[in-house]
Coordinates of C-alpha atoms and ligand atoms in Angstrom, one line a residue:
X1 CA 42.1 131.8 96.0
X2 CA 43.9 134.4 94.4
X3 CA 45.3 137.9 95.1
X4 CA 47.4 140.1 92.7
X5 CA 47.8 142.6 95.8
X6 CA 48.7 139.8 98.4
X7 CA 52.9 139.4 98.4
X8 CA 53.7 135.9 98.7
X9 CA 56.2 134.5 101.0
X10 CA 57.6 132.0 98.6
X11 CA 57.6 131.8 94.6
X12 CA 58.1 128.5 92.7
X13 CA 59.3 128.9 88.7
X14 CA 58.4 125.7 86.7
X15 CA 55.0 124.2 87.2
X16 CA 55.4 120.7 85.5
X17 CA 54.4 117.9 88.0
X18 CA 56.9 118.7 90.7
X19 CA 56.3 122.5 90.9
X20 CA 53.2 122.9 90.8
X21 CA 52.8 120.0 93.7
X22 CA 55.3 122.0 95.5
X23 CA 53.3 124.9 95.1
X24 CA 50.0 123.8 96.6
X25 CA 52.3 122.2 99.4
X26 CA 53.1 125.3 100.1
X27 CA 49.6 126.6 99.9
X28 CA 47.6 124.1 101.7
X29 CA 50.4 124.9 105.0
X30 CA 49.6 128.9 104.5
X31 CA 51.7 130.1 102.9
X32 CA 50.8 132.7 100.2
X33 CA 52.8 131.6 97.2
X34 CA 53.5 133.1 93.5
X35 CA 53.6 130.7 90.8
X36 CA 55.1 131.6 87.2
X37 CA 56.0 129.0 84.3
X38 CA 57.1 129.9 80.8
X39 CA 53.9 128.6 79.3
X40 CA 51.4 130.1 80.9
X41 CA 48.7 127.5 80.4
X42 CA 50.5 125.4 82.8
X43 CA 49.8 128.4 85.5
X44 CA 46.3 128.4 84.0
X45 CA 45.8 125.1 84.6
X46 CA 47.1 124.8 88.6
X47 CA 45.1 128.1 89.3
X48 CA 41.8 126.2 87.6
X49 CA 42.6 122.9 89.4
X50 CA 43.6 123.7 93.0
X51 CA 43.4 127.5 93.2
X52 CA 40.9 127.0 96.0
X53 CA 43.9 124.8 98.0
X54 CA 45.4 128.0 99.1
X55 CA 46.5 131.7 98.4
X56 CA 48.4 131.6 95.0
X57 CA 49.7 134.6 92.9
X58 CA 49.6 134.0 89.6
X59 CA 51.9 135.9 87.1
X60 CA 52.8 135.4 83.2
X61 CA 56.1 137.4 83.1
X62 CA 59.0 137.3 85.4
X63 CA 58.8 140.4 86.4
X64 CA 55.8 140.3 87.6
X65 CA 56.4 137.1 88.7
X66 CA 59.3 138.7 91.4
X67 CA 57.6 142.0 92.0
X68 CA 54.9 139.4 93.6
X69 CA 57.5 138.3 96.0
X70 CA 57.7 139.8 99.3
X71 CA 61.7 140.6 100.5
X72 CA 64.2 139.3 100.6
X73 CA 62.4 137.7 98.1
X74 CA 62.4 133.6 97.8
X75 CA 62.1 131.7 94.5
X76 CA 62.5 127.8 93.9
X77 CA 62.9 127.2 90.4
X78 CA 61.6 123.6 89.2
X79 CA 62.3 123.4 85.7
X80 CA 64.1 120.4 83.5
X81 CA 67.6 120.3 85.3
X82 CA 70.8 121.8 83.2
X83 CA 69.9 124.5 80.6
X84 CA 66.9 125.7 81.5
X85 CA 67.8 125.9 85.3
X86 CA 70.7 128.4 84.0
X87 CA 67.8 130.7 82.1
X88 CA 65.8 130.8 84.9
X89 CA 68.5 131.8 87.3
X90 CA 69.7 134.7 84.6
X91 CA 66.2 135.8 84.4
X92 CA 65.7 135.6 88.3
X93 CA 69.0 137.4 88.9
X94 CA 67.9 139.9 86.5
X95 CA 64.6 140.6 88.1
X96 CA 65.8 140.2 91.9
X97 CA 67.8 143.1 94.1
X98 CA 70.0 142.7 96.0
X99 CA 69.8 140.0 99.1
X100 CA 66.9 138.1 97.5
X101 CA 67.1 134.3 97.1
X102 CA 67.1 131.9 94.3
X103 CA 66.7 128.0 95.4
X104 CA 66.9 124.9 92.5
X105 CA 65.5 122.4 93.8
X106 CA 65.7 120.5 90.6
X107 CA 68.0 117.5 90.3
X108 CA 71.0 119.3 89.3
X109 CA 74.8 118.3 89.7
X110 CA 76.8 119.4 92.6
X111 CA 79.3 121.1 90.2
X112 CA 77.2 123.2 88.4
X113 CA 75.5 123.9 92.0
X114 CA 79.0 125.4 93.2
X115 CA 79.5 127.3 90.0
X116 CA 76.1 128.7 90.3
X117 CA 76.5 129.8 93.5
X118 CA 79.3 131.9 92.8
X119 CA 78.1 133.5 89.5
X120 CA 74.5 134.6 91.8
X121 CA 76.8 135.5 94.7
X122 CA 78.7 137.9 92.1
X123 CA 75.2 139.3 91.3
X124 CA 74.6 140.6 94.9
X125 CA 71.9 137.4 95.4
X126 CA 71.7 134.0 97.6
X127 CA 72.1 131.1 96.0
X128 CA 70.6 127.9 97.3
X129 CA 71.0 124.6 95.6
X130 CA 68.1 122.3 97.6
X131 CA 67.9 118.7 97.0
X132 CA 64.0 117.6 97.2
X133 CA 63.6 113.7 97.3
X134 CA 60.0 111.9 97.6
X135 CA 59.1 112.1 94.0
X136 CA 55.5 114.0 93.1
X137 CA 54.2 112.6 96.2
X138 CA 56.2 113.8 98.3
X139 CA 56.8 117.1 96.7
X140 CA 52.9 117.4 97.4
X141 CA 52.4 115.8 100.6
X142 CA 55.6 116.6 102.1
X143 CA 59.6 116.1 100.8
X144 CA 62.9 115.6 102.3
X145 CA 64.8 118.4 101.9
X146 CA 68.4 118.9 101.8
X147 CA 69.1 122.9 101.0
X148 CA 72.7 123.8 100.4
X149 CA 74.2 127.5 99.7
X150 CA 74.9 130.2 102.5
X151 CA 73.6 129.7 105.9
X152 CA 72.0 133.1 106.7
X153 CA 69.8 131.9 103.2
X154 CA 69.2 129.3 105.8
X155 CA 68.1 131.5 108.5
X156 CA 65.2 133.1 106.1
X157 CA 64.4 129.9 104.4
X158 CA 64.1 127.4 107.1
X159 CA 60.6 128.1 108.3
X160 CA 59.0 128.1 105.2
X161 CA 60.4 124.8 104.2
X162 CA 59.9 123.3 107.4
X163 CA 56.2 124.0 106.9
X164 CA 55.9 122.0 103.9
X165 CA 58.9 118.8 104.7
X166 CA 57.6 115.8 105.8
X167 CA 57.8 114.9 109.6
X168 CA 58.6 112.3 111.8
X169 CA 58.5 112.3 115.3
X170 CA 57.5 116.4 115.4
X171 CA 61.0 116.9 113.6
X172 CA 60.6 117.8 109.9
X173 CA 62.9 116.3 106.7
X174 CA 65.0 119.3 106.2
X175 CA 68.2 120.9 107.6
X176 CA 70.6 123.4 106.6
X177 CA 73.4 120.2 104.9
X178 CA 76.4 122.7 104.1
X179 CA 77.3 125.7 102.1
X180 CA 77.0 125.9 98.3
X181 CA 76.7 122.6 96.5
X182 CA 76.7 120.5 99.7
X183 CA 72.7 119.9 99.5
X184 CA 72.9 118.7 95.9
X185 CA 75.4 117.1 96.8
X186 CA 74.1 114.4 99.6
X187 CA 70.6 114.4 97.7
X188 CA 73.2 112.9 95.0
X189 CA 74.5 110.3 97.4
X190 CA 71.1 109.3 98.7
X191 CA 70.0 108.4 95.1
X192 CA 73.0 106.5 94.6
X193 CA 72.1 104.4 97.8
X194 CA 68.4 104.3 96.2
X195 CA 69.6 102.5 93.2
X196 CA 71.7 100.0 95.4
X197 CA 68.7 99.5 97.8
X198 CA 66.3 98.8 94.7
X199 CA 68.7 96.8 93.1
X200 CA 69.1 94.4 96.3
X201 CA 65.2 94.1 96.4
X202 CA 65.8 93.0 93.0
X203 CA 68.5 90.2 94.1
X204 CA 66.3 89.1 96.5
X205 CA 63.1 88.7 94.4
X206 CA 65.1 86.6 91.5
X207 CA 66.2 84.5 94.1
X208 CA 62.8 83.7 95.5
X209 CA 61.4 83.8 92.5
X210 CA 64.0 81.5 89.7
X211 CA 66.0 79.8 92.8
X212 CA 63.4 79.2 95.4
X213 CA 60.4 78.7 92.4
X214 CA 58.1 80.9 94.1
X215 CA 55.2 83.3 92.6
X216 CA 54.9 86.7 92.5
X217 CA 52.0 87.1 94.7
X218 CA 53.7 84.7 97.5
X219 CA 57.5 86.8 97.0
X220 CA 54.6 89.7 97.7
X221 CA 53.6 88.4 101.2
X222 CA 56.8 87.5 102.3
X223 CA 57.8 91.5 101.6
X224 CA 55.1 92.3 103.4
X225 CA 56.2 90.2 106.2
X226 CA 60.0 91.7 105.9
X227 CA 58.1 94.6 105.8
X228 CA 57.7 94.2 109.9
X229 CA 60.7 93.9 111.1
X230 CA 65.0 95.3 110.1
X231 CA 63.8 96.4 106.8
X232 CA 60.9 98.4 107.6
X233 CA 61.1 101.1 104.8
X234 CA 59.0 102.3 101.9
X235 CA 61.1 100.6 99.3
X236 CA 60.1 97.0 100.8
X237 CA 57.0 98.5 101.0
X238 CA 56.4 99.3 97.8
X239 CA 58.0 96.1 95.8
X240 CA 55.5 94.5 97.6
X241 CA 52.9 95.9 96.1
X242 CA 54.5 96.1 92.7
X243 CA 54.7 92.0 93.1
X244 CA 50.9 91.5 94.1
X245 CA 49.6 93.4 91.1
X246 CA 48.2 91.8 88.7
X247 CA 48.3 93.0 85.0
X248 CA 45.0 94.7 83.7
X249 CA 44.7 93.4 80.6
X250 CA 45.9 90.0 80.7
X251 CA 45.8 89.3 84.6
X252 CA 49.2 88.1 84.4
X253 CA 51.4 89.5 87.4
X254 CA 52.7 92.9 86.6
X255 CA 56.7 92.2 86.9
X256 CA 56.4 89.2 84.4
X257 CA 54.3 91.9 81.7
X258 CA 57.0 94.8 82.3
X259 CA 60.2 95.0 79.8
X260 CA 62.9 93.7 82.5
X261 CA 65.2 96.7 81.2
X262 CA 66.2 99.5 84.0
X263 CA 66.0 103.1 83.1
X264 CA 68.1 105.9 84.7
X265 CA 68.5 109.1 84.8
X266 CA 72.0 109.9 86.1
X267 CA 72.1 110.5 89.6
X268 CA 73.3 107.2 90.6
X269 CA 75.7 107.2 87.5
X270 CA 76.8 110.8 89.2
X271 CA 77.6 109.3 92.7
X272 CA 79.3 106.2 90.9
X273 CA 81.6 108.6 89.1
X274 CA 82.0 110.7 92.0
X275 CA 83.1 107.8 93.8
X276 CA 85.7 107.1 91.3
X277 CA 87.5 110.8 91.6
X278 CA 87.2 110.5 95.3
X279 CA 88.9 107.4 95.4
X280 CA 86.0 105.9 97.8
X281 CA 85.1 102.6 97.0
X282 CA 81.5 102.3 96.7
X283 CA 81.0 99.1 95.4
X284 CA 77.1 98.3 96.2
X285 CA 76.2 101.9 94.6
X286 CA 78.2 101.4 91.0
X287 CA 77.2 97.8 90.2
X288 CA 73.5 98.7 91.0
X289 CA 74.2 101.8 88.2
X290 CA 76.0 98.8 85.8
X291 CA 73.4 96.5 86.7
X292 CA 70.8 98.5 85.4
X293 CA 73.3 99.1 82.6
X294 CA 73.3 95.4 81.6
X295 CA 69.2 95.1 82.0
X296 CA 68.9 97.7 79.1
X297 CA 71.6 96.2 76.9
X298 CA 69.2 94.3 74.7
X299 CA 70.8 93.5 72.2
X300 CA 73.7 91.9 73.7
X301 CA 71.3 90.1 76.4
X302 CA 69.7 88.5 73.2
X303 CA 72.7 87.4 71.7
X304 CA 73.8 85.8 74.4
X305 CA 70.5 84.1 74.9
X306 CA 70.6 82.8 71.4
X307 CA 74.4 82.1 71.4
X308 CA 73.2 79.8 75.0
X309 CA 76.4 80.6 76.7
X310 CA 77.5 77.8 79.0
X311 CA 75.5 77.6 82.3
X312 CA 78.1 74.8 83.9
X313 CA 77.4 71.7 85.0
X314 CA 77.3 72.5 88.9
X315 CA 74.3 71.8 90.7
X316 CA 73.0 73.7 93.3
X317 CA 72.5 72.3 96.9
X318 CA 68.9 71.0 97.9
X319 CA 67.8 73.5 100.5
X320 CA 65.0 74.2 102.9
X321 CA 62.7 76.6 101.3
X322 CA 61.7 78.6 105.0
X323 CA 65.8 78.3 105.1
X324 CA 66.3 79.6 102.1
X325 CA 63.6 82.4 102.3
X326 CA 65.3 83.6 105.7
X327 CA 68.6 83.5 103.9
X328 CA 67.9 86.3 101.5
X329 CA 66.1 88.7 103.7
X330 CA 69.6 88.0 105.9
X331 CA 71.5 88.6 103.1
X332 CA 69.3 91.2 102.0
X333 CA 69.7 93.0 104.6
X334 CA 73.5 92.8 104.8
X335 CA 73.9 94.2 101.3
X336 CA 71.5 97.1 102.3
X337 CA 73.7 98.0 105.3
X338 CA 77.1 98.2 103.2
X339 CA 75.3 100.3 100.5
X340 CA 74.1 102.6 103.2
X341 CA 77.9 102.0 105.1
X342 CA 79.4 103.0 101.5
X343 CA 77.3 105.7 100.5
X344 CA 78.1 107.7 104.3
X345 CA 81.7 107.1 103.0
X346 CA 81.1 108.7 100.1
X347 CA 79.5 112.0 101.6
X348 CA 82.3 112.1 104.0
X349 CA 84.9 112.4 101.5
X350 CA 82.9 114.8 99.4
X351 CA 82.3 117.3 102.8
X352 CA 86.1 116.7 103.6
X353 CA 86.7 117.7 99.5
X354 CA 84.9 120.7 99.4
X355 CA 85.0 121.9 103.1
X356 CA 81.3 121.5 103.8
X357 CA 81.0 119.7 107.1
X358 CA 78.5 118.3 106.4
X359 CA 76.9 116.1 109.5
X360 CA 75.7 112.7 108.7
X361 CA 73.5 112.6 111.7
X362 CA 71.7 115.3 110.2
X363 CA 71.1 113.1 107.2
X364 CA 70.5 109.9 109.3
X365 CA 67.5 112.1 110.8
X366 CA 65.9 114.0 107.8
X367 CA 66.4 110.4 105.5
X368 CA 63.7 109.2 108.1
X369 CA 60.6 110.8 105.8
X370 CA 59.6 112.1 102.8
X371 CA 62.7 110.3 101.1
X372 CA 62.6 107.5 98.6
X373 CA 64.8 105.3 101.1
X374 CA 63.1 106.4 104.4
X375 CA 64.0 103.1 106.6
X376 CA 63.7 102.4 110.2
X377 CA 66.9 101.5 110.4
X378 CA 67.9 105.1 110.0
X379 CA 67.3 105.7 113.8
X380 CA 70.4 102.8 114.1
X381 CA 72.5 105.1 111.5
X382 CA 71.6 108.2 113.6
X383 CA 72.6 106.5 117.2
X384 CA 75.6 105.0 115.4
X385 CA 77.0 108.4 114.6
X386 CA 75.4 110.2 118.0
X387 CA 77.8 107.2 119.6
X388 CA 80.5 108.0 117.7
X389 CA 80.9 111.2 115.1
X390 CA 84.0 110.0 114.1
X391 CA 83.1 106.4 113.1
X392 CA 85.8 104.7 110.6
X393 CA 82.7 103.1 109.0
X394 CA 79.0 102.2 109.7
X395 CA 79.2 98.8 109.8
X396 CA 81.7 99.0 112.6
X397 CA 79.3 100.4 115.0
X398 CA 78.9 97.9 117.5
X399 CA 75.2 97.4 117.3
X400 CA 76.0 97.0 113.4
X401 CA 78.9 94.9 114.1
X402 CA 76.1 92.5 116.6
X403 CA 73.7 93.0 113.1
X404 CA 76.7 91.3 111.0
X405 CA 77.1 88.6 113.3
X406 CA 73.8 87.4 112.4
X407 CA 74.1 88.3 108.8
X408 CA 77.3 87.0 107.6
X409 CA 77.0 83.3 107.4
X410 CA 73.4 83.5 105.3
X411 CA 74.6 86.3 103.5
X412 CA 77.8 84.1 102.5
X413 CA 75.2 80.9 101.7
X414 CA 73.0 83.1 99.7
X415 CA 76.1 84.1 97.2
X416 CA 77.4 80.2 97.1
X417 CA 73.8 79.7 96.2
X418 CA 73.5 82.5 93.7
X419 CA 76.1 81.5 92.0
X420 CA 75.7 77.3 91.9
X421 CA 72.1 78.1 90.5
X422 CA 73.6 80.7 88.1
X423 CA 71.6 83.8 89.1
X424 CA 73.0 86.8 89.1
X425 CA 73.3 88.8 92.1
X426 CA 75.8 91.5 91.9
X427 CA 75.5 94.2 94.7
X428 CA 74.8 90.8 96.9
X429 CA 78.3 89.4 96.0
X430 CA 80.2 92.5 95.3
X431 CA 79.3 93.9 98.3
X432 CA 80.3 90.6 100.4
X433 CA 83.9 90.7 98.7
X434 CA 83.7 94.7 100.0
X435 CA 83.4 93.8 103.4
X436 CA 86.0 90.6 103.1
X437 CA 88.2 92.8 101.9
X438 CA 88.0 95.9 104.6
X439 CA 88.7 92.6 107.2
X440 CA 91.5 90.8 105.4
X441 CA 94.8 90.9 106.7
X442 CA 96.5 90.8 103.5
X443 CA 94.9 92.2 100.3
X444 CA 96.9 91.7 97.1
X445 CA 97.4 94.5 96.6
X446 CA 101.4 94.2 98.1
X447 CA 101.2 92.1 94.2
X448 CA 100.1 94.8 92.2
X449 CA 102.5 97.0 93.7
X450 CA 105.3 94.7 93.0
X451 CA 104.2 94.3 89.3
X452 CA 103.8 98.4 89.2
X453 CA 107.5 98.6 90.5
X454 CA 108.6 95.8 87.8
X455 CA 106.8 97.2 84.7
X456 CA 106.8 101.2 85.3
X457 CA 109.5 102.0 88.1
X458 CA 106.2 102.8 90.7
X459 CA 108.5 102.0 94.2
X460 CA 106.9 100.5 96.9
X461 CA 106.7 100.5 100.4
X462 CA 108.2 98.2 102.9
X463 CA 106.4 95.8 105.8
X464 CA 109.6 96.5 107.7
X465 CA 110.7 100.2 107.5
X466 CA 109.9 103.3 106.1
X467 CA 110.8 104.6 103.0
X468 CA 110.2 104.4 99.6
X469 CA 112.0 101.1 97.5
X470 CA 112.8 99.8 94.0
X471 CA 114.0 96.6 92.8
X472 CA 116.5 97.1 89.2
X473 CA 114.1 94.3 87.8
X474 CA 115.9 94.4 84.8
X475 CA 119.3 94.9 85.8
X476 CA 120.7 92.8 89.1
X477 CA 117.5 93.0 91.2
X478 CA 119.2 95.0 94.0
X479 CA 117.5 97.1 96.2
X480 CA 117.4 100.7 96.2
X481 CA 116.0 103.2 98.6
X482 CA 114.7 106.7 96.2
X483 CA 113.3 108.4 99.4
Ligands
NBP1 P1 60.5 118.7 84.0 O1 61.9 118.2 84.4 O2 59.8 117.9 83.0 O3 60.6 120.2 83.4 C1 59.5 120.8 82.9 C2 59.4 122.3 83.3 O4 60.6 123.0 82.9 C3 58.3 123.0 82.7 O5 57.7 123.9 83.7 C4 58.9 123.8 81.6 O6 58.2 124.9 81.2 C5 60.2 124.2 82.2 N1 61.2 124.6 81.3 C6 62.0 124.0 80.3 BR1 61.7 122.2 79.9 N2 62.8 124.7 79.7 C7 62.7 126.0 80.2 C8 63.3 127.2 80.0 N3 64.3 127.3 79.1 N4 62.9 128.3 80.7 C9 61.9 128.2 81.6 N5 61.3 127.0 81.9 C10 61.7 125.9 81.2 O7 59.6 118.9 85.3 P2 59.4 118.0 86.6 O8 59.3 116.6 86.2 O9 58.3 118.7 87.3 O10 60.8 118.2 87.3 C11 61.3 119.5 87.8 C12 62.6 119.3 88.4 O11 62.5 118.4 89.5 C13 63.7 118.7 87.6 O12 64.9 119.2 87.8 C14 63.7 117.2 87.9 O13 65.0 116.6 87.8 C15 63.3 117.3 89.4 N6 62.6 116.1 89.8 C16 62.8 115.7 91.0 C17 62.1 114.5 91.4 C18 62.3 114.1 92.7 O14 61.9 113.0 93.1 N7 62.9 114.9 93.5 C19 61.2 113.9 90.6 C20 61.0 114.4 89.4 C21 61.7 115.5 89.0 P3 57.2 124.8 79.9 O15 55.9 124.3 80.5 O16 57.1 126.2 79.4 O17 57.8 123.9 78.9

């Protein structure tokens, strides 16, 4: 239905696929809603579709588009992140007055989030940057949402979103995360953690498939079985459905038709880098981002073939499939928690960075739905952090810690394994070396520090007192003290 005299609550700006799911979302929960894109055949086209879903307002101008806005007027702009997202923010803040708000709940970068913030701020408007994860499913049948910017934007906006998040438990996917870029932000970290949980799947299925000799179809059931117990979650889910279909045309499974070369389209390679300026090591996350790297390096994957680089003579140890099996979902889930462990790191350091506060039991609680890495172990993440707010580190929450217990020693087979039968399984390994190296005693780094001092004068610090030391390496080798 449509009403040019009705004011809508809510606007949405951009009606490619996630717009205009967002907009009958917002429709079919009743809310009136205005709906503008540049083209207006894409409006055209919704209105003819689903126009009967709900109230919509149609408009082909901005202007019209805002003057169909009731106040403090709300617009979510879903247009192709970057360039466009700054013209329709110009031509929003234009068109607004003052108090009105304008929400991207594009994919964009936290930066340009902050900076955004400020310029709308300086125009008398609200600025919300939301992060909306669930893909077009769940922009239609209900998101996660994680809205930054001020928190009176907040006080207006929550209702209306809550009416359209997904929900679990009668408590919907969305909360207020921080101010400015803070919702961008997480919704950056939790598609980092995405590419580390898909990648593990990944690990998990070569193993099965080239170590264990298993088919598709049977690495399918034993997904779906997984799919019952620890690592309940859509992403198991899904793989196993991806591994039971069987090609249309040839009837071959699916995975051995599809090109085995990763696309991306930069978040994960965003919370890798952001890792990397915050200094938090989040291991699991940036070799998932250079694994995918690798997959799509063709060329050099070819010449390599050809060139039949040296596989070594090793041989792997004869094990019990079941064994084996149990092994990698142990494993599996081991690498999962440490991606999850890193990636709550990460958002820490970015809150304490930017002065957000951000409170990761609120993320452990909208995660649950609507997300691409909804899990049921996010209830364990949430207690961990009701238990303690100030946790050093997930994995040292006690029922974690009991997890571990069961995981390490399969989790530690499955990488001897990997590597005798020459598969590669990078967030598996690089994740176990993480968490040897948060327990070890002594890290080498006390090395590097000595070669820093010897070939650039770096000092070092001493076991035995405080202070800051140098050795004249290229003198006598005394001692001094510099502070
Ligand atoms: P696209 O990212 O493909 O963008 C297409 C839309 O942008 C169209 O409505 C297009 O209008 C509009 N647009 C462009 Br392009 N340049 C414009 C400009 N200069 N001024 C005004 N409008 C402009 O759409 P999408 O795939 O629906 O994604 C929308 C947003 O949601 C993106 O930021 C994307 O990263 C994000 N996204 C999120 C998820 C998720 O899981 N959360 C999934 C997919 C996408 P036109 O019709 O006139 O060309």
């Amino acid at each position: 239905m449509t009403d040019k005299n009705e004011l809508a609550q809510i606007g949405v700006v951009g009606l490619a696929v996630m717009g205009s799911n967002l907009a009958r979302n917002f429709a079919r929960n009743g809310n009136t809603v205005a709906v503008y894109n540049r083209s207006p055949e894409k409006t055209h086209a919704l209105i003819e579709a689903h126009g009967e879903e709900g109230n919509f307002v149609p408009s082909e101008t901005i202007e019209d588009f805002v003057a169909s806005l009731e106040r403090p007027r709300k617009a979510i702009i879903m247009v192709k992140a970057g360039k466009a997202t700054d013209a329709v923010i110009d031509q929003l803040a234009e068109a607004m007055d003052d108090g009105d708000i304008i929400i991207d709940g594009g994919n964009a970068l936290f930066t340009d989030t902050i900076r955004r913030e400020k310029d709308v701020a300086a125009r008398g408007k609200h600025f919300v940057g939301a992060g909306i994860s669930g893909g077009e499913e769940g922009a239609l049948n209900g998101p996660a949402i994680m809205p930054g910017g001020p928190k009176e934007s907040w006080e207006t906006l929550g209702p209306i979103l809550e009416s359209i998040a997904a929900n679990v438990d009668g408590t919907p996917c969305v909360t207020h995360i921080g101010a400015d870029g803070a919702g961008h932000f997480v919704k950056m970290v939790h598609n980092g953690i995405e590419y580390a949980d898909m990648q593990v799947i990944g690990e998990a299925y070569q193993l099965l498939r080239y170590g264990a000799g298993m088919e598709p179809a049977e690495i399918a059931e034993v997904f779906r079985e997984w799919n019952s117990g620890d690592l309940d979650s859509y992403l198991i889910e899904i793989t196993a459905e991806v591994l039971a279909q069987k090609d249309p045309e040839t009837g071959a499974p699916l995975v051995d038709i599809i090109v085995d070369a990763a696309g991306q389209k930069g978040t994960g390679r965003w919370t890798a880098i952001n890792g990397l300026e915050l200094g938090v090591p989040i291991t699991g996350i940036a070799e998932s981002v250079f694994a995918r790297a690798l997959s799509s390096s063709t060329a050099q994957r070819s010449a390599a073939q050809e060139g039949q680089l040296p596989a070594g003579t090793i041989e792997a140890l004869d094990v019990d499939k079941a064994e084996f099996i149990e092994d990698v979902r142990r494993a599996l889930y081991a690498a999962k928690l440490i991606a999850y462990s890193q990636g709550f790191d990460e958002i820490k350091a970015g809150s304490e960075e930017f002065g957000w506060d951000v409170d990761p039991r609120d993320l452990a609680t909208i995660w649950r739905g609507g997300c691409i890495i909804r899990a049921k172990f996010l209830d364990r993440i949430r207690a961990a952090y009701d238990n303690n707010a100030d946790l050093p580190a997930l994995i040292l929450d006690p029922y974690f810690k009991g997890e571990l217990e069961d995981l390490i020693d399969p989790w530690r087979r499955v990488v001897v394994a990997a590597t005798q039968l020459g598969l590669p399984a990078p967030v598996f390994a690089s994740s176990l070396s993480y968490y040897d190296s948060l327990r070890a005693e002594h890290l080498p780094a006390a090395l590097i520090q000595g070669q820093r001092d010897f070939f650039g004068a770096h000092t070092f610090k001493r076991t035995d007192k405080p202070g800051t030391f140098h050795i004249e390496w290229s003198g006598d080798r005394s001692l001094t003290q510099t502070d």
